[in-house]
């Protein structure tokens, strides 16, 4: 046994850290390792990347101009804030349900297929239901729209991200590499969204439906053999129970460490929607001579920013390995503080365009470290529930709380005061996070995280192993 341990020790050091600990199926484990080295031959990576790419295309083609569309329907800042608050409340409820159900489903795609159907129907829904009702009864439209838009997109996004992250750990690929294709898809459609919006905003929603149909086809028909086998094994009566119980899920809400992170996310990641979706598009368009030019340039800028965001999805894991998970989260909050604050200081399109590019590093610095924080400090089998509650639901609560009052502040005081107020809140949250977010070596109840600087040199160990092998021979 000693000899076998010595022989396999150097292999273990090079195995990907995102694979679940305690894997006993050597064939699956080694296959995951080999496919990680040749990512383009990993069928689960290809399927997950294609699915998330089409989802973000279906969403991004209209979501990037959703606030501008609401303004074109005659809504003021406070009314737009009300729409976002109601959407966030519906998203909040759906996310918790999605997280619980997906943790019970494991690798199965039932919920993702339902989301795909909604995405495929977004064009007809807006054309024949949402827009006509909006012009007659805003509150009724807001309530009905919140169910459809949240189920298919706002809450659906978190579910698809959580399922993709689960696939990445099970089938041996980096989550960030697959998630980057989502950003890439959003960037492609953002490039043309402004141009199409100037022609007719309804076209944006119908293009979203077309991508939704493609997404439905991918998730309905593309099942790699390794996924079919894993699902089959999980359905066997003798299979080890890997899904959490209802008691485990309810216990999540009694974790003080989780609530510490919820407060941090509520006061930071919240403003991705409140600022970037609810306020920034109109502000940016107002910097130009006419609205049509502003819409076109904003669409192009948004596309460039998301292209860079896609690239940063591959860079941020490297940054995390250098500075750690905790510091990456705090860095993301610092970037947000600077970005929103500088938007309140500068008032010309060139400067604001440069500041907008900070967003490319900010999104990955929130998204990827948040997932890793949960699998580091908590039970990994609860990853979907934890991500929904601790990251996304916290943000939705913040949007319910802040959207309407900040919309009213924006109507009354204007851009500068509102942006600096938001920036001040983010700064306070960053200082709070510095004192309460756990270090990477504190309360490690999940998969440990080791920085590059903490890894011991392997040369001497390898020489010892070779010498031991020579003596045995």
Short mmCIF file of C-alpha atoms in Angstrom, two decimals:
data_model
loop_
_atom_site.label_atom_id
_atom_site.label_comp_id
_atom_site.label_asym_id
_atom_site.label_seq_id
_atom_site.Cartn_x
_atom_site.Cartn_y
_atom_site.Cartn_z
CA UNK A 1 0.00 0.00 0.00
CA UNK A 2 2.85 2.37 0.76
CA UNK A 3 4.30 1.95 -2.69
CA UNK A 4 0.93 2.65 -4.34
CA UNK A 5 0.51 5.81 -2.27
CA UNK A 6 3.93 7.08 -3.33
CA UNK A 7 3.22 6.41 -6.99
CA UNK A 8 -0.10 8.25 -7.07
CA UNK A 9 0.96 11.25 -4.98
CA UNK A 10 2.43 13.33 -7.85
CA UNK A 11 -0.68 12.71 -9.97
CA UNK A 12 -2.95 14.05 -7.22
CA UNK A 13 -1.15 17.36 -7.13
CA UNK A 14 -2.10 18.10 -10.73
CA UNK A 15 -5.77 17.09 -10.56
CA UNK A 16 -8.24 19.97 -11.02
CA UNK A 17 -9.40 21.46 -7.70
CA UNK A 18 -13.00 21.88 -8.85
CA UNK A 19 -13.64 18.13 -8.94
CA UNK A 20 -15.66 16.85 -5.97
CA UNK A 21 -13.68 15.33 -3.14
CA UNK A 22 -14.17 11.71 -2.23
CA UNK A 23 -14.80 10.55 -5.80
CA UNK A 24 -14.57 6.78 -5.82
CA UNK A 25 -15.27 6.12 -9.48
CA UNK A 26 -11.75 6.15 -10.92
CA UNK A 27 -12.92 5.91 -14.53
CA UNK A 28 -15.10 9.02 -14.28
CA UNK A 29 -12.42 10.84 -12.27
CA UNK A 30 -9.58 10.15 -14.70
CA UNK A 31 -11.81 10.89 -17.71
CA UNK A 32 -12.60 14.27 -16.17
CA UNK A 33 -8.91 14.97 -15.70
CA UNK A 34 -8.06 14.10 -19.30
CA UNK A 35 -10.94 16.15 -20.73
CA UNK A 36 -9.86 19.12 -18.59
CA UNK A 37 -6.55 19.06 -20.49
CA UNK A 38 -8.40 18.94 -23.82
CA UNK A 39 -11.41 21.11 -23.10
CA UNK A 40 -12.74 21.10 -26.65
CA UNK A 41 -13.12 17.32 -26.49
CA UNK A 42 -15.26 17.51 -23.36
CA UNK A 43 -18.87 17.01 -24.55
CA UNK A 44 -20.38 18.38 -21.33
CA UNK A 45 -18.33 21.56 -21.68
CA UNK A 46 -19.49 21.98 -25.28
CA UNK A 47 -23.13 21.35 -24.39
CA UNK A 48 -23.09 23.62 -21.33
CA UNK A 49 -21.29 26.40 -23.20
CA UNK A 50 -23.73 26.27 -26.12
CA UNK A 51 -26.75 26.32 -23.83
CA UNK A 52 -25.56 29.25 -21.73
CA UNK A 53 -24.46 31.10 -24.89
CA UNK A 54 -27.96 30.87 -26.40
CA UNK A 55 -29.62 31.82 -23.11
CA UNK A 56 -27.65 35.05 -22.80
CA UNK A 57 -28.31 35.83 -26.47
CA UNK A 58 -32.04 35.38 -25.86
CA UNK A 59 -31.91 37.62 -22.79
CA UNK A 60 -29.35 40.24 -23.77
CA UNK A 61 -30.94 41.26 -27.08
CA UNK A 62 -33.80 42.97 -25.20
CA UNK A 63 -32.62 43.24 -21.58
CA UNK A 64 -29.85 45.73 -22.37
CA UNK A 65 -32.54 48.17 -23.58
CA UNK A 66 -35.40 47.17 -21.28
CA UNK A 67 -35.23 50.41 -19.28
CA UNK A 68 -35.13 52.46 -22.49
CA UNK A 69 -38.18 50.55 -23.74
CA UNK A 70 -40.08 51.28 -20.50
CA UNK A 71 -39.26 54.98 -20.93
CA UNK A 72 -40.54 54.82 -24.50
CA UNK A 73 -43.83 53.49 -23.09
CA UNK A 74 -44.18 56.75 -21.13
CA UNK A 75 -42.96 55.62 -17.69
CA UNK A 76 -40.96 58.01 -15.48
CA UNK A 77 -38.07 57.10 -13.17
CA UNK A 78 -40.25 56.22 -10.17
CA UNK A 79 -42.55 54.04 -12.30
CA UNK A 80 -39.58 52.27 -13.87
CA UNK A 81 -38.27 51.70 -10.35
CA UNK A 82 -41.61 50.16 -9.41
CA UNK A 83 -41.41 47.77 -12.38
CA UNK A 84 -37.91 46.70 -11.33
CA UNK A 85 -38.97 46.30 -7.68
CA UNK A 86 -41.90 44.04 -8.61
CA UNK A 87 -39.69 42.05 -10.97
CA UNK A 88 -37.12 41.64 -8.19
CA UNK A 89 -39.74 40.49 -5.69
CA UNK A 90 -40.98 37.82 -8.09
CA UNK A 91 -37.39 36.83 -8.86
CA UNK A 92 -36.69 36.58 -5.13
CA UNK A 93 -39.48 34.06 -4.58
CA UNK A 94 -38.69 32.05 -7.70
CA UNK A 95 -34.96 31.87 -6.98
CA UNK A 96 -35.44 30.22 -3.62
CA UNK A 97 -37.80 27.67 -5.17
CA UNK A 98 -35.45 27.10 -8.11
CA UNK A 99 -32.49 26.54 -5.79
CA UNK A 100 -34.32 23.99 -3.65
CA UNK A 101 -35.76 22.11 -6.64
CA UNK A 102 -32.49 22.02 -8.59
CA UNK A 103 -30.57 20.71 -5.58
CA UNK A 104 -33.14 17.91 -5.41
CA UNK A 105 -32.96 17.30 -9.18
CA UNK A 106 -29.16 17.19 -9.21
CA UNK A 107 -28.02 16.98 -12.84
CA UNK A 108 -31.49 16.77 -14.38
CA UNK A 109 -32.73 19.58 -16.66
CA UNK A 110 -36.46 19.79 -15.96
CA UNK A 111 -36.33 23.40 -14.76
CA UNK A 112 -33.95 24.50 -17.50
CA UNK A 113 -36.34 23.12 -20.12
CA UNK A 114 -39.18 25.17 -18.60
CA UNK A 115 -36.97 28.28 -18.75
CA UNK A 116 -36.17 27.51 -22.39
CA UNK A 117 -39.88 27.39 -23.26
CA UNK A 118 -40.42 30.82 -21.68
CA UNK A 119 -37.42 32.23 -23.55
CA UNK A 120 -38.84 30.88 -26.81
CA UNK A 121 -42.16 32.67 -26.14
CA UNK A 122 -40.82 36.06 -25.00
CA UNK A 123 -41.58 37.77 -28.34
CA UNK A 124 -45.27 36.79 -28.53
CA UNK A 125 -45.74 37.54 -24.84
CA UNK A 126 -44.42 41.11 -25.06
CA UNK A 127 -46.07 41.85 -28.43
CA UNK A 128 -49.56 40.59 -27.59
CA UNK A 129 -49.82 40.69 -23.78
CA UNK A 130 -47.21 42.76 -21.93
CA UNK A 131 -47.02 45.91 -24.10
CA UNK A 132 -50.80 46.30 -24.69
CA UNK A 133 -51.51 45.79 -20.99
CA UNK A 134 -48.75 48.25 -20.04
CA UNK A 135 -50.52 51.05 -21.91
CA UNK A 136 -53.82 50.29 -20.12
CA UNK A 137 -52.87 49.21 -16.58
CA UNK A 138 -49.23 49.49 -15.55
CA UNK A 139 -49.60 47.59 -12.26
CA UNK A 140 -51.40 44.65 -13.86
CA UNK A 141 -48.74 44.49 -16.57
CA UNK A 142 -46.00 44.71 -13.94
CA UNK A 143 -47.45 41.81 -11.94
CA UNK A 144 -47.98 39.51 -14.93
CA UNK A 145 -44.69 40.51 -16.52
CA UNK A 146 -42.77 39.90 -13.31
CA UNK A 147 -43.85 36.26 -13.29
CA UNK A 148 -42.88 35.61 -16.91
CA UNK A 149 -39.69 37.69 -17.04
CA UNK A 150 -38.45 36.45 -13.67
CA UNK A 151 -39.25 32.79 -14.29
CA UNK A 152 -37.62 32.83 -17.72
CA UNK A 153 -34.72 35.20 -17.28
CA UNK A 154 -33.88 36.96 -13.99
CA UNK A 155 -34.32 33.86 -11.81
CA UNK A 156 -33.64 31.59 -14.78
CA UNK A 157 -30.17 33.06 -15.22
CA UNK A 158 -29.13 32.02 -11.71
CA UNK A 159 -30.51 28.53 -12.21
CA UNK A 160 -28.65 27.99 -15.48
CA UNK A 161 -25.43 29.32 -13.93
CA UNK A 162 -25.86 27.02 -10.92
CA UNK A 163 -26.51 23.96 -13.11
CA UNK A 164 -23.53 24.78 -15.33
CA UNK A 165 -21.31 25.13 -12.24
CA UNK A 166 -22.54 21.74 -11.02
CA UNK A 167 -21.76 20.17 -14.40
CA UNK A 168 -18.28 21.72 -14.30
CA UNK A 169 -17.47 20.05 -10.98
CA UNK A 170 -18.92 16.71 -12.04
CA UNK A 171 -17.57 16.48 -15.60
CA UNK A 172 -14.17 18.12 -15.28
CA UNK A 173 -14.16 21.60 -16.80
CA UNK A 174 -13.75 25.13 -15.44
CA UNK A 175 -17.05 26.88 -14.76
CA UNK A 176 -15.54 30.23 -15.72
CA UNK A 177 -14.67 28.93 -19.19
CA UNK A 178 -18.27 27.87 -19.85
CA UNK A 179 -19.75 31.01 -18.26
CA UNK A 180 -17.53 33.13 -20.53
CA UNK A 181 -19.60 31.93 -23.48
CA UNK A 182 -22.65 33.48 -21.83
CA UNK A 183 -20.91 36.84 -21.70
CA UNK A 184 -19.74 36.32 -25.28
CA UNK A 185 -23.34 35.72 -26.41
CA UNK A 186 -24.56 38.81 -24.57
CA UNK A 187 -21.79 40.84 -26.22
CA UNK A 188 -22.71 39.69 -29.73
CA UNK A 189 -26.38 40.62 -29.40
CA UNK A 190 -25.60 43.89 -27.59
CA UNK A 191 -23.64 44.92 -30.67
CA UNK A 192 -26.83 45.02 -32.76
CA UNK A 193 -29.43 45.61 -30.02
CA UNK A 194 -29.21 49.40 -30.22
CA UNK A 195 -29.50 49.44 -34.00
CA UNK A 196 -32.51 47.11 -33.95
CA UNK A 197 -34.08 49.07 -31.08
CA UNK A 198 -33.99 52.26 -33.16
CA UNK A 199 -35.92 50.45 -35.93
CA UNK A 200 -38.56 48.81 -33.71
CA UNK A 201 -38.08 47.64 -30.09
CA UNK A 202 -40.40 44.68 -30.67
CA UNK A 203 -37.86 43.15 -33.04
CA UNK A 204 -35.50 42.76 -30.08
CA UNK A 205 -38.01 40.57 -28.25
CA UNK A 206 -38.73 38.42 -31.32
CA UNK A 207 -35.01 37.83 -31.88
CA UNK A 208 -34.91 36.77 -28.23
CA UNK A 209 -37.57 34.17 -29.03
CA UNK A 210 -35.48 32.82 -31.91
CA UNK A 211 -32.50 32.28 -29.62
CA UNK A 212 -34.87 30.76 -27.05
CA UNK A 213 -35.94 28.14 -29.59
CA UNK A 214 -32.29 27.26 -30.18
CA UNK A 215 -31.72 27.02 -26.44
CA UNK A 216 -34.73 24.70 -26.09
CA UNK A 217 -33.36 22.40 -28.80
CA UNK A 218 -29.95 22.21 -27.09
CA UNK A 219 -31.28 21.36 -23.63
CA UNK A 220 -33.96 19.02 -24.96
CA UNK A 221 -31.86 16.93 -27.35
CA UNK A 222 -28.15 17.23 -26.48
CA UNK A 223 -27.31 14.75 -23.72
CA UNK A 224 -23.65 13.66 -23.72
CA UNK A 225 -23.10 10.02 -22.78
CA UNK A 226 -21.38 10.91 -19.51
CA UNK A 227 -24.41 12.96 -18.42
CA UNK A 228 -26.85 10.19 -19.30
CA UNK A 229 -24.74 7.73 -17.33
CA UNK A 230 -24.48 10.04 -14.31
CA UNK A 231 -28.24 10.66 -14.27
CA UNK A 232 -28.89 6.92 -14.63
CA UNK A 233 -26.60 6.16 -11.70
CA UNK A 234 -28.27 8.79 -9.51
CA UNK A 235 -31.68 7.23 -10.23
CA UNK A 236 -30.61 3.77 -9.06
CA UNK A 237 -32.09 2.80 -5.65
CA UNK A 238 -28.65 1.72 -4.40
CA UNK A 239 -27.04 5.05 -5.33
CA UNK A 240 -25.67 7.15 -2.49
CA UNK A 241 -28.02 10.04 -1.66
CA UNK A 242 -26.17 13.14 -2.86
CA UNK A 243 -29.07 15.59 -2.96
CA UNK A 244 -29.74 17.57 0.23
CA UNK A 245 -32.76 16.96 2.40
CA UNK A 246 -35.36 19.63 3.14
CA UNK A 247 -33.88 19.88 6.64
CA UNK A 248 -30.46 20.62 5.12
CA UNK A 249 -31.95 23.36 2.96
CA UNK A 250 -33.86 25.01 5.80
CA UNK A 251 -30.70 24.85 7.90
CA UNK A 252 -29.10 27.15 5.31
CA UNK A 253 -31.19 30.05 6.61
CA UNK A 254 -29.86 29.53 10.15
CA UNK A 255 -26.21 29.95 9.17
CA UNK A 256 -24.77 33.22 10.59
CA UNK A 257 -21.91 33.06 8.08
CA UNK A 258 -24.43 33.07 5.23
CA UNK A 259 -26.27 36.13 6.56
CA UNK A 260 -22.99 38.00 6.83
CA UNK A 261 -22.47 37.48 3.10
CA UNK A 262 -26.12 38.27 2.31
CA UNK A 263 -25.73 41.75 3.82
CA UNK A 264 -22.55 42.31 1.79
CA UNK A 265 -24.22 41.25 -1.46
CA UNK A 266 -27.37 43.21 -0.68
CA UNK A 267 -25.33 46.43 -0.47
CA UNK A 268 -23.08 45.76 -3.49
CA UNK A 269 -24.29 43.37 -6.19
CA UNK A 270 -27.78 44.87 -5.90
CA UNK A 271 -26.66 47.90 -7.85
CA UNK A 272 -25.84 45.94 -10.99
CA UNK A 273 -29.56 46.17 -11.79
CA UNK A 274 -30.47 49.38 -9.94
CA UNK A 275 -27.65 51.39 -11.50
CA UNK A 276 -26.63 49.59 -14.69
CA UNK A 277 -30.08 48.61 -15.92
CA UNK A 278 -32.43 51.12 -14.32
CA UNK A 279 -30.41 54.35 -14.69
CA UNK A 280 -27.25 54.12 -16.79
CA UNK A 281 -28.72 53.54 -20.31
CA UNK A 282 -30.80 56.74 -20.26
CA UNK A 283 -27.98 58.70 -18.64
CA UNK A 284 -25.49 57.56 -21.28
CA UNK A 285 -27.87 58.28 -24.18
CA UNK A 286 -28.41 61.81 -22.79
CA UNK A 287 -24.71 62.60 -23.30
CA UNK A 288 -25.20 62.62 -27.10
CA UNK A 289 -26.80 65.12 -29.47
CA UNK A 290 -29.82 62.89 -30.13
CA UNK A 291 -31.38 59.82 -28.58
CA UNK A 292 -30.94 57.53 -31.60
CA UNK A 293 -27.17 58.14 -31.68
CA UNK A 294 -26.99 57.51 -27.93
CA UNK A 295 -28.85 54.20 -28.29
CA UNK A 296 -26.57 53.01 -31.10
CA UNK A 297 -23.33 53.99 -29.34
CA UNK A 298 -24.54 52.52 -26.04
CA UNK A 299 -25.28 49.20 -27.73
CA UNK A 300 -21.78 49.12 -29.24
CA UNK A 301 -20.13 50.13 -25.95
CA UNK A 302 -22.13 47.50 -24.09
CA UNK A 303 -21.01 44.91 -26.62
CA UNK A 304 -17.32 45.80 -26.25
CA UNK A 305 -17.66 45.77 -22.47
CA UNK A 306 -19.27 42.33 -22.43
CA UNK A 307 -16.69 40.96 -24.90
CA UNK A 308 -14.02 42.06 -22.42
CA UNK A 309 -16.12 40.59 -19.59
CA UNK A 310 -16.11 37.28 -21.43
CA UNK A 311 -12.32 37.35 -21.62
CA UNK A 312 -12.07 38.28 -17.94
CA UNK A 313 -14.08 35.17 -17.02
CA UNK A 314 -10.92 33.27 -17.92
CA UNK A 315 -8.59 35.73 -16.18
CA UNK A 316 -10.41 36.05 -12.84
CA UNK A 317 -9.72 32.40 -11.81
CA UNK A 318 -6.02 33.21 -12.22
CA UNK A 319 -6.47 36.36 -10.10
CA UNK A 320 -8.29 34.27 -7.48
CA UNK A 321 -5.42 31.81 -7.32
CA UNK A 322 -3.06 34.74 -6.73
CA UNK A 323 -5.02 36.79 -4.15
CA UNK A 324 -7.62 34.34 -2.81
CA UNK A 325 -11.42 34.14 -2.87
CA UNK A 326 -12.07 36.68 -0.09
CA UNK A 327 -9.79 39.31 -1.58
CA UNK A 328 -11.30 38.79 -5.04
CA UNK A 329 -14.77 39.57 -3.66
CA UNK A 330 -13.49 42.71 -1.94
CA UNK A 331 -11.69 43.75 -5.12
CA UNK A 332 -14.96 43.43 -7.04
CA UNK A 333 -16.72 45.73 -4.55
CA UNK A 334 -13.88 48.25 -4.80
CA UNK A 335 -14.15 48.33 -8.59
CA UNK A 336 -17.92 48.90 -8.31
CA UNK A 337 -17.39 51.80 -5.86
CA UNK A 338 -14.95 53.47 -8.25
CA UNK A 339 -17.05 52.85 -11.37
CA UNK A 340 -20.33 54.25 -10.03
CA UNK A 341 -18.62 57.12 -8.23
CA UNK A 342 -16.70 58.20 -11.33
CA UNK A 343 -19.95 58.19 -13.32
CA UNK A 344 -21.15 60.83 -10.88
CA UNK A 345 -18.02 62.93 -11.42
CA UNK A 346 -17.46 62.77 -15.19
CA UNK A 347 -20.08 64.02 -17.65
CA UNK A 348 -18.68 63.47 -21.13
CA UNK A 349 -19.19 60.36 -23.29
CA UNK A 350 -15.49 59.51 -23.69
CA UNK A 351 -14.75 59.51 -19.94
CA UNK A 352 -17.96 57.66 -19.11
CA UNK A 353 -17.21 55.07 -21.81
CA UNK A 354 -13.82 54.40 -20.22
CA UNK A 355 -15.39 54.11 -16.76
CA UNK A 356 -18.04 51.74 -18.15
CA UNK A 357 -15.26 49.33 -19.11
CA UNK A 358 -14.54 48.76 -15.40
CA UNK A 359 -17.68 46.65 -15.54
CA UNK A 360 -15.79 44.02 -17.57
CA UNK A 361 -13.70 43.01 -14.55
CA UNK A 362 -16.36 43.74 -11.93
CA UNK A 363 -18.93 41.13 -13.01
CA UNK A 364 -16.51 38.16 -12.98
CA UNK A 365 -15.08 39.38 -9.66
CA UNK A 366 -18.53 39.02 -8.10
CA UNK A 367 -19.81 35.95 -9.95
CA UNK A 368 -16.87 33.50 -9.83
CA UNK A 369 -15.57 34.19 -6.28
CA UNK A 370 -19.15 34.00 -4.95
CA UNK A 371 -19.56 30.44 -6.27
CA UNK A 372 -16.14 29.46 -4.91
CA UNK A 373 -16.88 31.08 -1.54
CA UNK A 374 -19.95 28.87 -1.11
CA UNK A 375 -18.20 25.63 -2.11
CA UNK A 376 -15.26 26.60 0.15
CA UNK A 377 -17.08 27.48 3.38
CA UNK A 378 -20.28 25.43 3.04
CA UNK A 379 -21.44 21.95 2.00
CA UNK A 380 -20.93 21.76 -1.82
CA UNK A 381 -24.08 19.65 -2.33
CA UNK A 382 -26.06 22.76 -1.32
CA UNK A 383 -24.29 24.90 -3.91
CA UNK A 384 -27.40 25.80 -5.94
CA UNK A 385 -29.44 26.77 -2.87
CA UNK A 386 -26.55 28.71 -1.37
CA UNK A 387 -25.88 30.57 -4.61
CA UNK A 388 -29.55 31.45 -5.00
CA UNK A 389 -29.96 32.58 -1.38
CA UNK A 390 -26.58 34.09 -0.61
CA UNK A 391 -25.79 35.75 -3.91
CA UNK A 392 -28.78 36.22 -6.15
CA UNK A 393 -31.64 36.44 -3.64
CA UNK A 394 -29.67 38.93 -1.55
CA UNK A 395 -29.30 41.08 -4.66
CA UNK A 396 -33.01 40.81 -5.42
CA UNK A 397 -33.94 41.90 -1.88
CA UNK A 398 -31.70 44.91 -2.38
CA UNK A 399 -33.44 45.73 -5.65
CA UNK A 400 -36.87 45.52 -4.00
CA UNK A 401 -35.64 47.87 -1.26
CA UNK A 402 -33.65 50.34 -3.36
CA UNK A 403 -35.22 50.48 -6.86
CA UNK A 404 -38.20 52.74 -6.14
CA UNK A 405 -36.59 55.17 -3.62
CA UNK A 406 -33.48 55.58 -5.77
CA UNK A 407 -35.72 56.08 -8.82
CA UNK A 408 -37.52 58.85 -6.92
CA UNK A 409 -34.18 60.35 -5.83
CA UNK A 410 -33.03 60.27 -9.45
CA UNK A 411 -36.21 62.07 -10.62
CA UNK A 412 -35.79 64.75 -7.95
CA UNK A 413 -32.01 65.24 -7.60
CA UNK A 414 -30.61 64.03 -10.93
CA UNK A 415 -27.74 61.78 -11.97
CA UNK A 416 -24.80 63.14 -9.97
CA UNK A 417 -26.40 63.00 -6.51
CA UNK A 418 -27.93 59.57 -7.12
CA UNK A 419 -24.72 58.02 -8.45
CA UNK A 420 -22.60 59.39 -5.59
CA UNK A 421 -25.17 58.12 -3.08
CA UNK A 422 -25.00 54.61 -4.55
CA UNK A 423 -21.20 54.76 -4.60
CA UNK A 424 -21.18 55.73 -0.91
CA UNK A 425 -23.36 52.73 -0.03
CA UNK A 426 -21.00 50.39 -1.90
CA UNK A 427 -17.98 51.90 -0.10
CA UNK A 428 -19.63 51.30 3.28
CA UNK A 429 -20.38 47.69 2.26
CA UNK A 430 -16.77 47.16 1.16
CA UNK A 431 -15.48 48.33 4.55
CA UNK A 432 -18.02 46.05 6.25
CA UNK A 433 -16.93 43.12 4.06
CA UNK A 434 -13.27 43.66 4.96
CA UNK A 435 -14.07 42.85 8.59
CA UNK A 436 -16.69 40.09 8.27
CA UNK A 437 -16.05 38.03 5.11
CA UNK A 438 -14.20 34.87 6.10
CA UNK A 439 -10.62 34.23 5.07
CA UNK A 440 -10.00 31.28 2.77
CA UNK A 441 -8.58 29.21 5.65
CA UNK A 442 -11.48 29.94 8.04
CA UNK A 443 -14.42 27.53 8.52
CA UNK A 444 -13.53 25.34 5.56
CA UNK A 445 -16.58 23.06 5.44
CA UNK A 446 -16.35 22.43 1.67
CA UNK A 447 -13.61 22.05 -0.93
CA UNK A 448 -10.38 23.75 0.29
CA UNK A 449 -8.89 26.60 -1.75
CA UNK A 450 -5.11 26.93 -1.99
CA UNK A 451 -3.45 29.98 -3.51
CA UNK A 452 -0.52 29.55 -5.87
CA UNK A 453 1.79 31.14 -3.29
CA UNK A 454 0.74 28.53 -0.70
CA UNK A 455 1.56 25.53 -2.86
CA UNK A 456 4.79 23.83 -1.87
CA UNK A 457 7.51 23.28 -4.50
CA UNK A 458 7.18 19.81 -5.95
CA UNK A 459 10.67 19.25 -7.37
CA UNK A 460 12.21 17.90 -4.20
CA UNK A 461 9.18 15.72 -3.52
CA UNK A 462 9.27 14.32 -7.04
CA UNK A 463 12.97 13.47 -6.66
CA UNK A 464 12.19 11.64 -3.42
CA UNK A 465 9.42 9.69 -5.14
CA UNK A 466 11.67 8.69 -8.02
CA UNK A 467 14.37 7.57 -5.60
CA UNK A 468 11.84 5.47 -3.68
CA UNK A 469 10.63 3.87 -6.91
CA UNK A 470 14.24 3.04 -7.90
CA UNK A 471 14.89 1.35 -4.56
CA UNK A 472 11.72 -0.73 -4.90
CA UNK A 473 12.82 -1.87 -8.35
#
